XYZ file of C-alpha atoms in Angstrom:
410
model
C 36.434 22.539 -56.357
C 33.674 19.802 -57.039
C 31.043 22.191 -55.372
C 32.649 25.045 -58.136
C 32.178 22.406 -60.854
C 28.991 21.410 -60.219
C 27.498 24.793 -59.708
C 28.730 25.909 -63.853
C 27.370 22.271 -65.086
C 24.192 23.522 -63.353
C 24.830 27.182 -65.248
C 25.652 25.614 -68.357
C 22.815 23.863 -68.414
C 20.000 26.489 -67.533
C 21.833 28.402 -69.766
C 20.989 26.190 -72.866
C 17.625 24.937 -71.037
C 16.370 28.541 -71.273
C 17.360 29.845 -75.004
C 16.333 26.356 -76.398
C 13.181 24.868 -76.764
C 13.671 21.499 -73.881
C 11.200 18.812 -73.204
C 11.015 17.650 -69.865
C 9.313 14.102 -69.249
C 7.320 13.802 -65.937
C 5.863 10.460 -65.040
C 2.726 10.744 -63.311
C -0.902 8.986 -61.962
C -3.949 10.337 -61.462
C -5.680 12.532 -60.406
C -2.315 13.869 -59.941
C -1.698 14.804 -63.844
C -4.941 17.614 -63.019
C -2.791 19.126 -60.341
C 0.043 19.506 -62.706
C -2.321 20.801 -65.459
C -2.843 23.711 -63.050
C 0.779 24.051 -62.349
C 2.338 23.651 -65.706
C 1.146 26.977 -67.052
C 2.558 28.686 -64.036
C 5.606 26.711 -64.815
C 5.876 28.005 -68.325
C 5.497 32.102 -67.177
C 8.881 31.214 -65.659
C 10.089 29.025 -68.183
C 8.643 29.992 -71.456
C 10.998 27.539 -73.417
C 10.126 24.430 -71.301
C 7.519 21.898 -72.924
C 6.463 19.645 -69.672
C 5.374 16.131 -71.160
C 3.406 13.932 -68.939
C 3.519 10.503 -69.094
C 0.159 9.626 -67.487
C -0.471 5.677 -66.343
C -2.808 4.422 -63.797
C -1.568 3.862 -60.129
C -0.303 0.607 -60.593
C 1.184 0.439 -63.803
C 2.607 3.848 -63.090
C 5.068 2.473 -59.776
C 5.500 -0.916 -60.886
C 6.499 0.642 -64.602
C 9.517 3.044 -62.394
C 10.276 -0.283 -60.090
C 10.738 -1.957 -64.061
C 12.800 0.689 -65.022
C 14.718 1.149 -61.609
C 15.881 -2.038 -62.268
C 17.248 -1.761 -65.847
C 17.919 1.484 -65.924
C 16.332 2.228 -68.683
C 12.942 4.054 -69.243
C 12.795 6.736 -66.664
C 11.643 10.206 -67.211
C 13.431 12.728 -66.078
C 10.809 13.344 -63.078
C 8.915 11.028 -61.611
C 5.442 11.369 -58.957
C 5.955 8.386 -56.258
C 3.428 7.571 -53.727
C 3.740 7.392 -49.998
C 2.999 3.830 -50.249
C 6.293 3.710 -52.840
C 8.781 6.044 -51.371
C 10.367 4.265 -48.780
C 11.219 1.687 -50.728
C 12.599 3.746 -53.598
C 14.359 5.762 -51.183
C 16.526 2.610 -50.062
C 16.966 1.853 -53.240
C 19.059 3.280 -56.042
C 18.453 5.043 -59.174
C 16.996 8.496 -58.033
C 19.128 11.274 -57.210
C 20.218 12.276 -53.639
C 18.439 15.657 -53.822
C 20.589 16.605 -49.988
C 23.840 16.913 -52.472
C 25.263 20.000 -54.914
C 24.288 20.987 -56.834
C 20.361 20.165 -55.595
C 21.063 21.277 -51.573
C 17.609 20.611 -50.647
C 18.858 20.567 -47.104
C 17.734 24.457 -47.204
C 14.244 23.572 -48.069
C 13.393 21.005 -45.606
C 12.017 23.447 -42.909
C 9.282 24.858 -45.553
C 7.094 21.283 -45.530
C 5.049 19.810 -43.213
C 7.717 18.274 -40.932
C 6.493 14.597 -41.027
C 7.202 14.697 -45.178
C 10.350 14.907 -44.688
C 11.266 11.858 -42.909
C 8.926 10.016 -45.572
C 11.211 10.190 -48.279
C 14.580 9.766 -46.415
C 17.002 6.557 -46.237
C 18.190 4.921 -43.491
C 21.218 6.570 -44.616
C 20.128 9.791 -44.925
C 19.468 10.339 -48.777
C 16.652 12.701 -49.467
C 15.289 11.231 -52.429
C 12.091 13.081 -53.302
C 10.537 16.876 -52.296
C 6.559 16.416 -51.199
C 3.968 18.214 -53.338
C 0.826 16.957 -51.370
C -0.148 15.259 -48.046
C -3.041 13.729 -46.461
C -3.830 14.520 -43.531
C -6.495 11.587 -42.176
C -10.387 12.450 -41.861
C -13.241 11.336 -40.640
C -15.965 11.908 -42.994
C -19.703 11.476 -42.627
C -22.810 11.857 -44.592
C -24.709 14.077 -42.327
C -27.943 13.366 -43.709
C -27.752 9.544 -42.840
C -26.732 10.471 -39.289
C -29.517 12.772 -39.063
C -32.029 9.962 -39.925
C -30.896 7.679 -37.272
C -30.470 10.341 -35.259
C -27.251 10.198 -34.210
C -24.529 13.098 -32.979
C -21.368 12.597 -34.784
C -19.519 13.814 -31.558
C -20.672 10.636 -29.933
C -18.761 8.828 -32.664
C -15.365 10.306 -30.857
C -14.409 7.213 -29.576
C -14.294 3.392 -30.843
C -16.558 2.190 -28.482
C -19.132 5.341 -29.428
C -18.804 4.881 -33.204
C -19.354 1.556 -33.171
C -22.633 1.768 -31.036
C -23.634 4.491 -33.591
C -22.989 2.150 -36.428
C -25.635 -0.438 -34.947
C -28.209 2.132 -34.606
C -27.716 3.692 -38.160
C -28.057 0.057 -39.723
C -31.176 -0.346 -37.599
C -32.895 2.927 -38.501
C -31.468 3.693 -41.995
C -30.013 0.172 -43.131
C -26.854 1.655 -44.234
C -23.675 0.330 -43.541
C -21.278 2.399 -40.930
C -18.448 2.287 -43.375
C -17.508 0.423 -46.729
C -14.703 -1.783 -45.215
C -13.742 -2.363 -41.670
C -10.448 -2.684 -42.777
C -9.881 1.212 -42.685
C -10.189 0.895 -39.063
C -7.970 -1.162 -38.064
C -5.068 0.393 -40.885
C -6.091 4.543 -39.319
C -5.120 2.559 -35.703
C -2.041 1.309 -36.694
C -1.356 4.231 -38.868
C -2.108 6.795 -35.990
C -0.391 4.972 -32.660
C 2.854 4.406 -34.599
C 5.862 6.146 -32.616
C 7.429 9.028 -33.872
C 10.337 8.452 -36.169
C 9.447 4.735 -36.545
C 7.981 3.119 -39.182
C 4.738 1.440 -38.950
C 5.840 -1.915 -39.122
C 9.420 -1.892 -37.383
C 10.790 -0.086 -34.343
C 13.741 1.922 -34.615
C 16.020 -0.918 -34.771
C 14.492 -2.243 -37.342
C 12.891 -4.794 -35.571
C 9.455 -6.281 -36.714
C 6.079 -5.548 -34.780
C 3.770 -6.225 -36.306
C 2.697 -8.531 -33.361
C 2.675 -5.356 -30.650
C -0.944 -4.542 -28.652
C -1.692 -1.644 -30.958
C -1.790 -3.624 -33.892
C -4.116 -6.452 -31.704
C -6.393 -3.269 -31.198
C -6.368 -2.396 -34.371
C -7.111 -5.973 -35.552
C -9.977 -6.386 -32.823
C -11.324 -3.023 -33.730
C -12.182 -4.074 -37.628
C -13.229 -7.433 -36.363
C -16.089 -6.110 -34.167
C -17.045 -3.993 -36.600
C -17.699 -7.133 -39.168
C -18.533 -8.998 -36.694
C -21.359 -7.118 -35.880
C -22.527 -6.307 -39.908
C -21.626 -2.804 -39.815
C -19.339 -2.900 -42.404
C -20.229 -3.170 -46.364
C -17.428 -5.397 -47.688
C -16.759 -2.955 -50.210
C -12.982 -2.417 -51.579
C -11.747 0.955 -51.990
C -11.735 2.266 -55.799
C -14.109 0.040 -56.890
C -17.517 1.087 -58.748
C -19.291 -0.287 -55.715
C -17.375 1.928 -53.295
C -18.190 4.840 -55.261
C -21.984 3.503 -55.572
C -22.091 3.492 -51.795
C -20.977 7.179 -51.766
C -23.441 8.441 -54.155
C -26.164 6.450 -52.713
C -25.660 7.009 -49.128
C -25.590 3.563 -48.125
C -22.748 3.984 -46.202
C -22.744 6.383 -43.457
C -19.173 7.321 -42.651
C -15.310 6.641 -44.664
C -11.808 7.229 -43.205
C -9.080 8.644 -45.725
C -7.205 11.746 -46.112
C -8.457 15.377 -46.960
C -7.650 14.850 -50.679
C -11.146 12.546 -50.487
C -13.090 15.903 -51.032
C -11.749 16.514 -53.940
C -12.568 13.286 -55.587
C -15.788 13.023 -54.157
C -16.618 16.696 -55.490
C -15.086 16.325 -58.824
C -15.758 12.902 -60.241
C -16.817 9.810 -57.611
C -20.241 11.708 -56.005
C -20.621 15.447 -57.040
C -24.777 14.699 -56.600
C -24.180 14.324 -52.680
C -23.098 18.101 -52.406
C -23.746 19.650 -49.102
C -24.483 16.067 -47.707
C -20.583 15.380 -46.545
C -19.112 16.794 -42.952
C -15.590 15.867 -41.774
C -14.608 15.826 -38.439
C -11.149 14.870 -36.730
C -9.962 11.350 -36.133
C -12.125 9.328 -33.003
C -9.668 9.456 -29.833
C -7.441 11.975 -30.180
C -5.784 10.297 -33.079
C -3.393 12.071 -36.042
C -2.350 10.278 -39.243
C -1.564 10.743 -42.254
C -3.026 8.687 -45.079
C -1.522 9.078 -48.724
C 1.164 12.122 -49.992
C 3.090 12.138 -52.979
C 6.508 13.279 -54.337
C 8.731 14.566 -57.185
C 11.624 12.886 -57.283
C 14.991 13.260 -60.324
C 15.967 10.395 -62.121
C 19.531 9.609 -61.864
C 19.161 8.377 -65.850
C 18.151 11.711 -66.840
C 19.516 14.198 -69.314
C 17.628 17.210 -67.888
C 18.607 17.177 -64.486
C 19.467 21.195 -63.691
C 15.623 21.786 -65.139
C 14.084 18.791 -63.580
C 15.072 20.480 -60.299
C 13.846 23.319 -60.709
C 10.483 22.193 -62.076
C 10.207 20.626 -58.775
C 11.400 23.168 -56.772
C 8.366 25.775 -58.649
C 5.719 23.173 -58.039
C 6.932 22.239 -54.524
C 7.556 25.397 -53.145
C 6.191 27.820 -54.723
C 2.937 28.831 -52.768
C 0.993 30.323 -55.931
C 1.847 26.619 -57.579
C 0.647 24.366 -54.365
C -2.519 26.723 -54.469
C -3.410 26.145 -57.623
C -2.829 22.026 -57.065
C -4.806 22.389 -54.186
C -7.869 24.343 -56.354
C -7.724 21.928 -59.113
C -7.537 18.421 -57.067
C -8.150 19.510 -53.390
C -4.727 18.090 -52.932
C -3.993 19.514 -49.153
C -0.543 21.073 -49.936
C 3.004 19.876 -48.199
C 4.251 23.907 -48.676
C 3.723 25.517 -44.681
C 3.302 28.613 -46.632
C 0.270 27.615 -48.765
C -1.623 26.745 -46.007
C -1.805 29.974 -44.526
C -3.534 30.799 -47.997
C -6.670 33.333 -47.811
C -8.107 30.566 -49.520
C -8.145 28.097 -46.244
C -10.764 30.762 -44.293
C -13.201 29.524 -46.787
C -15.981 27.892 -46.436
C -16.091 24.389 -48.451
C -19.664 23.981 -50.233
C -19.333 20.810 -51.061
C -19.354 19.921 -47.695
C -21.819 21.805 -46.486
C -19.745 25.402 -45.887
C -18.171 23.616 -43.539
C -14.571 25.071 -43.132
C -12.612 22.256 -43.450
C -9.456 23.051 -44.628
C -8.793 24.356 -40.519
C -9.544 21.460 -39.370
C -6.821 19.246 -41.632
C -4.431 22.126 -41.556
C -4.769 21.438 -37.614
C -4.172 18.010 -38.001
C -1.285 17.849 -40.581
C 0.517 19.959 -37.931
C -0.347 17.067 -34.955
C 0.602 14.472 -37.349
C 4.028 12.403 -35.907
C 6.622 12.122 -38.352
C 7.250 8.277 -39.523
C 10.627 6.902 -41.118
C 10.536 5.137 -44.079
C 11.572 1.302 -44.234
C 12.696 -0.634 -47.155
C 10.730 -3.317 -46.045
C 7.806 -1.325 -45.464
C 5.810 -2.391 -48.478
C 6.954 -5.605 -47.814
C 5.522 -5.867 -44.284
C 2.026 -3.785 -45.613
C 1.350 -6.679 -48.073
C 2.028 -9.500 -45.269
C -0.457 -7.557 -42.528
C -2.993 -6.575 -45.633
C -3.295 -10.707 -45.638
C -3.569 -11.421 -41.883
C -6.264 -8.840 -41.635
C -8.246 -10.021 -44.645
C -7.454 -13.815 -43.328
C -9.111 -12.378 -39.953
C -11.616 -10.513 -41.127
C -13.061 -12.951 -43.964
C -11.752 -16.370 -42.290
C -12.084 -15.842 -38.694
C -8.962 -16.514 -38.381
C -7.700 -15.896 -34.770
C -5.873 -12.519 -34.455
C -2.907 -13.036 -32.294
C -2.284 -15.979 -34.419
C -2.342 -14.301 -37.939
C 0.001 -11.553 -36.873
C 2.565 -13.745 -35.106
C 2.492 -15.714 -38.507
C 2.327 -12.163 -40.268
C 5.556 -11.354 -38.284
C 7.322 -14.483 -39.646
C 6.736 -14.184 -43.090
C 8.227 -10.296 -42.764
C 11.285 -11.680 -41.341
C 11.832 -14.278 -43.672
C 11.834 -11.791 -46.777
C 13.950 -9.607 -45.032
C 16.864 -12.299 -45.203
């Protein structure tokens, strides 16, 4: 009888959502509002009566304004974009809806994503909180015109030991760094050796780790690196990091695929046809960023906030044109295996690229969210800066980084 109920609220209210004019408040970040800019329109062929209203804030003030409003209940839209780095914790949490239930039953959907998505934006207790849009799939990305200068083969930067040897002849023949921060080293290790349906951080007992020998390689990995000057102390999204790019000064960057995209379309579009990517040194798979659409529990538009999700998640001809507009490597199985992924990328080089992450997004392991995991990313963030800029020693830092995890888990 509830499932009946449910299903004519859900009636009732596509019913008036589709002969009146609705609004329908997403919540979004950068560059992510572009995506939906290409989407939207799509949207509206389906829904002509539908006026999607983003509500656009920077990265920050976007997830700490929904953690705010999570907390009062007040203030959500009726869909909101979360972050990998954001939806474990939201998904232990309360205050978005459990999108497994009726009238939502996005149990049925589950098999069309990238597997490892899934998982992302599940609870401990099984509540499927948010449907993935995008993923990253990790890359290794070099300017090909610095390695050709020091003349270096970028397949002899397969391994640690071999990209690090390359890094010390590129600073000696061109004087650019290896990479902006060694930091990305160490956080692809940990990122990449974590077991399957663990989280990074905790085993599947929920048990801290942070002290385990992958993360001590992963740690002594970024230390040689700045050890030996390779690195250019440069943060990510700063104007220096984007400097570096344009400039060349920095030979190689770890991230995920979506780093074309930005690179092309706003940080470096000068250094076209200078950019290769290859796969991760060592074997390695990991994904590094994603984001979500997940339905307020405060909202009033609930039937249509699903299925404005539902179009832009899995609908190929929507995750296409996301993908277009942003380079945002799609979550949808189905638009991967768009015409569109035989192509040759210009911007790096006519390289075909999009192979090569849709190759790894389907090695990638899949990784359960923790509620502590933001948390525990903060606490090992500071051990490996404390390492990395004090020297400090490494199995020392993390057994201290371990401690502090456990005592804000209490």
């Amino acid at each position: 009888m509830k499932r009946i109920l449910s299903l004519l609220v859900l009636l009732a209210l596509f019913g008036l959502g589709f002969t009146q004019k609705t609004t329908l408040t997403v919540g979004v970040f950068p560059n992510l509002d572009d995506a939906l800019k290409a989407q939207i329109p799509l949207f509206n062929k389906k829904y002509p009566n539908v006026e999607v209203k983003l509500v656009i804030q920077q990265y920050a003030d976007h997830h700490n304004a929904l953690t705010t409003a999570l907390a009062t209940g007040q203030g959500l839209p009726d869909v909101a974009a979360i972050e990998i780095g954001f939806v474990g914790r939201f998904a232990e949490g309360q205050g978005f809806e459990d999108l497994n239930k009726a009238p939502y039953n996005a149990e049925q959907y589950k098999k069309l994503f990238t597997p490892y998505t899934v998982a992302q934006a599940s609870a401990a207790d099984g509540r499927f909180i948010a449907m993935p849009v995008d993923i990253g799939p990790g890359t290794f990305f070099y300017r090909v015109d610095v390695l050709q200068k020091a003349g270096v083969d970028p397949k002899n930067m397969m391994t640690w030991p071999g990209y690090i040897a390359a890094g010390r002849k590129i600073k000696a023949t061109t004087g650019a760094f290896l990479i902006a921060d060694a930091a990305d080293v160490a956080w692809i290790n940990i990122f990449a050796t974590t077991p399957a349906n663990n989280s990074p951080y905790f085993d599947a007992q929920g048990k801290v780790v942070v002290d385990s020998p992958r993360f001590v390689r992963a740690f002594e990995l970024a230390k040689n690196i700045r050890a030996a000057g390779l690195d250019a102390r440069i943060g990510a999204w700063s104007n220096e990091w984007y400097d570096a790019f344009k400039k060349g000064t920095v030979a190689t960057q770890f991230s995920g695929a979506w780093l074309q995209g930005h690179l092309q379309n706003w940080m470096a579009p000068e250094t076209k046809g200078l950019w290769r990517v290859q796969q991760l040194p060592e074997g390695m798979y990991a994904s590094w960023g994603g984001s979500f659409y997940a339905i307020s529990s405060t909202s009033k538009n609930k039937a249509l906030a699903w299925e404005f999700i539902k179009f832009v998640t899995t609908t190929k001809e929507a995750q296409v044109a996301a993908f277009k507009a942003i380079g945002a490597f799609p979550a949808l199985l189905a638009a991967q295996e768009d015409p569109s992924f035989e192509e040759p990328v210009e911007f790096l080089g006519g390289q075909k690229a999009r192979l090569l992450w849709r190759e790894a997004a389907r090695k990638v392991r899949p990784l359960r969210a923790n509620k502590y995991d933001r948390v525990a990313n903060e606490i090992v963030s500071q051990a490996l800066a404390q390492v990395l800029d004090e020297g400090k020693d490494i199995p020392t830092a993390l057994a201290e980084a371990k401690r502090l995890i456990e005592r804000r888990m209490r």
